[in-house]
Tab-separated table of C-alpha atoms in Angstrom:
chain	number	residue	atom	x	y	z
A	1	MET	CA	17.252	117.325	60.868
A	2	LEU	CA	20.679	115.745	60.374
A	3	ALA	CA	19.337	113.648	57.492
A	4	TYR	CA	18.661	116.773	55.404
A	5	VAL	CA	22.123	118.307	55.859
A	6	PRO	CA	23.722	116.670	52.769
A	7	VAL	CA	20.906	117.816	50.507
A	8	VAL	CA	20.749	121.379	51.850
A	9	MET	CA	24.535	121.790	51.853
A	10	SER	CA	24.734	120.369	48.323
A	11	VAL	CA	22.240	122.961	47.106
A	12	ILE	CA	24.228	125.719	48.844
A	13	LEU	CA	27.529	124.527	47.365
A	14	ILE	CA	26.161	124.135	43.835
A	15	ALA	CA	24.526	127.582	43.997
A	16	ALA	CA	27.827	129.102	45.163
A	17	MET	CA	29.707	127.372	42.354
A	18	VAL	CA	27.360	128.630	39.652
A	19	ILE	CA	27.064	132.163	41.027
A	20	GLU	CA	30.831	132.581	41.471
A	21	LEU	CA	31.510	131.192	38.012
A	22	ARG	CA	29.241	133.865	36.601
A	23	THR	CA	29.953	136.866	38.877
A	24	GLY	CA	33.272	136.140	40.554
A	25	LYS	CA	31.729	136.548	44.019
A	26	ILE	CA	29.903	134.373	46.512
A	27	PRO	CA	26.959	136.252	48.058
A	28	ASN	CA	27.128	136.813	51.819
A	29	LEU	CA	23.663	135.347	52.316
A	30	LEU	CA	24.800	132.116	50.699
A	31	THR	CA	27.880	131.903	52.928
A	32	LEU	CA	25.711	132.493	55.987
A	33	LEU	CA	23.392	129.552	55.289
A	34	PRO	CA	25.806	126.772	56.417
A	35	PHE	CA	26.159	128.515	59.781
A	36	VAL	CA	22.380	128.797	60.162
A	37	LEU	CA	22.001	125.138	59.197
A	38	PHE	CA	24.646	124.139	61.730
A	39	MET	CA	22.855	126.099	64.456
A	40	LEU	CA	19.630	124.241	63.600
A	41	VAL	CA	21.488	120.936	63.823
A	42	LEU	CA	22.929	121.921	67.211
A	43	VAL	CA	19.555	122.992	68.591
A	44	THR	CA	17.837	119.786	67.472
A	45	SER	CA	20.660	117.448	68.472
A	46	PRO	CA	20.235	115.327	71.595
A	47	ASP	CA	23.984	115.759	72.294
A	48	PRO	CA	25.318	119.124	71.043
A	49	SER	CA	28.683	118.468	72.698
A	50	ALA	CA	29.346	115.814	70.034
A	51	PHE	CA	29.992	118.637	67.563
A	52	GLY	CA	32.981	120.010	69.499
A	53	PRO	CA	35.620	118.597	67.140
A	54	GLN	CA	33.835	120.129	64.149
A	55	LEU	CA	33.733	123.526	65.848
A	56	ILE	CA	37.457	123.307	66.547
A	57	GLY	CA	38.108	122.198	62.954
A	58	ALA	CA	36.048	125.077	61.601
A	59	ALA	CA	37.967	127.533	63.814
A	60	VAL	CA	41.259	126.205	62.422
A	61	VAL	CA	39.927	126.486	58.861
A	62	LEU	CA	38.796	130.062	59.553
A	63	VAL	CA	42.225	131.101	60.869
A	64	ILE	CA	44.046	129.485	57.939
A	65	GLY	CA	41.507	131.004	55.536
A	66	LEU	CA	42.014	134.478	56.974
A	67	VAL	CA	45.766	134.125	56.530
A	68	LEU	CA	45.221	133.023	52.918
A	69	PHE	CA	42.832	135.946	52.427
A	70	ALA	CA	45.478	138.360	53.729
A	71	VAL	CA	48.465	137.071	51.763
A	72	ALA	CA	47.381	134.848	48.892
A	73	GLY	CA	44.327	136.415	47.306
A	74	PHE	CA	41.862	133.860	48.683
A	75	GLY	CA	38.434	135.540	48.569
A	76	ALA	CA	36.490	136.379	51.711
A	77	GLY	CA	33.424	134.538	50.405
A	78	ALA	CA	35.504	131.418	49.859
A	79	VAL	CA	36.872	131.642	53.415
A	80	LYS	CA	33.340	131.877	54.811
A	81	LEU	CA	32.019	129.070	52.609
A	82	LEU	CA	34.947	126.795	53.468
A	83	THR	CA	34.517	127.504	57.187
A	84	GLY	CA	30.791	126.769	56.927
A	85	LEU	CA	31.550	123.489	55.160
A	86	ALA	CA	34.120	122.573	57.835
A	87	LEU	CA	31.323	122.617	60.419
A	88	PHE	CA	29.928	119.479	58.786
A	89	VAL	CA	33.183	117.569	58.256
A	90	PRO	CA	33.591	114.778	60.805
A	91	LEU	CA	37.088	114.474	62.223
A	92	ASP	CA	37.619	111.026	60.693
A	93	ARG	CA	36.930	112.405	57.188
A	94	ALA	CA	38.782	115.707	57.495
A	95	LEU	CA	42.074	114.621	55.941
A	96	VAL	CA	40.420	112.944	52.954
A	97	THR	CA	38.145	115.947	52.416
A	98	PHE	CA	41.155	118.279	52.564
A	99	GLY	CA	42.980	116.081	50.040
A	100	ILE	CA	40.024	116.252	47.659
A	101	PHE	CA	39.940	120.052	48.075
A	102	VAL	CA	43.661	120.391	47.240
A	103	ALA	CA	43.405	118.008	44.270
A	104	ALA	CA	40.353	119.851	42.961
A	105	MET	CA	42.209	123.140	43.326
A	106	PHE	CA	45.139	121.918	41.204
A	107	VAL	CA	42.973	120.211	38.588
A	108	GLY	CA	40.559	123.157	38.564
A	109	THR	CA	43.383	125.609	37.949
A	110	PHE	CA	44.553	123.563	34.972
A	111	VAL	CA	41.027	123.265	33.573
A	112	ILE	CA	40.307	126.987	34.006
A	113	LEU	CA	43.567	127.871	32.250
A	114	GLN	CA	42.656	125.590	29.337
A	115	ILE	CA	39.146	127.032	29.113
A	116	ARG	CA	40.547	130.543	29.224
A	117	LYS	CA	43.113	129.691	26.572
A	118	GLY	CA	40.474	128.290	24.211
A	119	PHE	CA	37.438	130.458	24.934
A	120	ALA	CA	38.686	133.687	26.506
A	121	VAL	CA	36.464	136.622	25.727
A	122	GLU	CA	37.376	140.024	27.098
A	123	GLY	CA	34.319	141.700	28.537
A	124	SER	CA	32.412	138.418	28.875
A	125	ASP	CA	29.593	138.262	31.420
A	126	TRP	CA	31.180	135.067	32.752
A	127	VAL	CA	34.100	135.901	35.044
A	128	VAL	CA	35.837	132.629	34.301
A	129	LEU	CA	36.054	133.616	30.626
A	130	ALA	CA	36.925	137.274	31.175
A	131	LYS	CA	39.615	136.707	33.831
A	132	GLY	CA	42.105	133.904	34.374
A	133	VAL	CA	41.062	133.142	37.958
A	134	LEU	CA	39.936	129.945	39.630
A	135	PRO	CA	36.594	130.345	41.360
A	136	MET	CA	37.453	128.879	44.785
A	137	SER	CA	33.879	127.715	45.267
A	138	TRP	CA	34.634	124.937	42.783
A	139	PRO	CA	37.256	123.051	44.821
A	140	ILE	CA	35.226	123.785	47.963
A	141	GLY	CA	32.088	122.482	46.280
A	142	ILE	CA	33.802	119.390	44.887
A	143	ALA	CA	35.246	118.571	48.306
A	144	GLY	CA	31.872	119.124	49.991
A	145	LEU	CA	29.877	117.141	47.449
A	146	SER	CA	32.419	114.321	47.698
A	147	LEU	CA	32.121	114.379	51.482
A	148	PHE	CA	28.332	114.227	51.460
A	149	TRP	CA	27.801	111.745	48.628
A	150	LEU	CA	30.976	109.679	48.084
A	151	LEU	CA	32.775	109.297	51.415
């Protein structure tokens, strides 16, 4: 089961990125899937206690995400998606994955501003063109895809 996690999580992350780019929201069902996948991994694992550090890391990410949701405009879907991704981040790769997330957030903000400046269309069906916001699924997705395929 563990061998399929990178592929399944990659599909989830890419779907979230595309959907949020278009609609500005990440569907609840999509944010639930990483948790279901993690439960399947736990049930099929010969040693479920080995996932303790990831559960603690995900709890920390959830608390920080809820604070960001309350004060900084971080979306609830992004908090859930990021927490679901944190369940699959091994402790030894957490700092690098976080660094990729932060870098992607800064670069993504710049790119979105440039796209908006050049192609902004009021009333566009694509949220990224109609509003000057960074879809948070993009830095989350970039960090997750980097974790699963590059690190």
